[in-house]
C-alpha angles and dihedrals in degrees: 000000000000121000116255107254090215093055095098088059090060089057095055095086089048093052091046091051092049092047095048102038104028113022098034096050092047090048091050092049090050090048095049091048088072095054129088128210091282094049095253123138114265143157093205093101091062091045090052092050090063092052120111093257096057094038090055089048091051093049090047091052092051092047094053092043089051093050092047092049095047094047090046091052092048090055100035099047097059089041093052091046091051091049091057089058098048125097097231097035096152091055093049090047090052091052089054093048097046095078089060088065091064117094114264093231092054091052091047093052090047090057090047087062094043096049097037122115090260096034129114093265094059092041088056090050091050090051089053090049095248094117128224115314132195096247098154119078093027136114089251094057091046094051093041094053092042092052091048091053095046100042095090090053090055098041096053100058093040091049091050092051094046093046091056095056112112107243089214089070092055091046090049091052092052092045088056090057101260117152122236091258093049090048090052094045098044103030116015102039098044091049093048096043091103090062090051091050091050089049091051089053091049093049111027097048096051090041089062091060103040114139109147093061092043089057101041102031104025095035091228090297086118113060118196133173089263092053091049092051091050092050093048093050101037106025110030093023089222098145092171095060092041090052091048091055089047091052091055091044089055090049091051090050092051091049092049092049090050092049093048096041115123145188126224115260132198125263098075118147122217096186094254130108129204 
């Protein structure tokens, strides 16, 4: 078959979109990162980023993103595996995804009410005799709400990978005498690793740049790269430093995507038999 000569014309809107909304913003961020408060060229922003303050903030961001990702995987993987075994798996999957359609601010304010001193969580603790606790504005509340928000984005890719595994391979492993754990470790997990990698991309990268939840749920006691960017742009009006942090955040995202990139492997199951 010959290529359609008009095909390049169809790509023009795509290239325009990429140029205006991807390349141009990144170029502007890179440009502003070399400007100081007066608009003069400087390298001081990059020097400041490698100071102890910003390095601790970066390490803190990675630590919280790591915790959120690990906890999300520990919850999402068994959930996705269970979904593949249920009769109405698409319905259950839809019920898990539906909360992600709700606005983030609405969910954040809902948890403010739940974790408040007079909220349902503290009332339950009082009923159990544990007394009211300061749950809101803590690391626990920040991680809990973040995990809740990101779970659908981890469940979906893992579910898709698990659902594509040919059941004959699992049966063959058990017929050869492998235990359930060995079957999971040597067959199921390696074949579903691409789903885990996709889930890590969908969770770890956004977790690095959280700022709405850090303000409303953590009370700014948790500082991430996203929070620092917001403060530099909106509070201190230091666009140069904010752009510098954004440049490094983009670099971190690219590195993570390269590390978690994957190629399709064999063993997929399309539901048909020969």
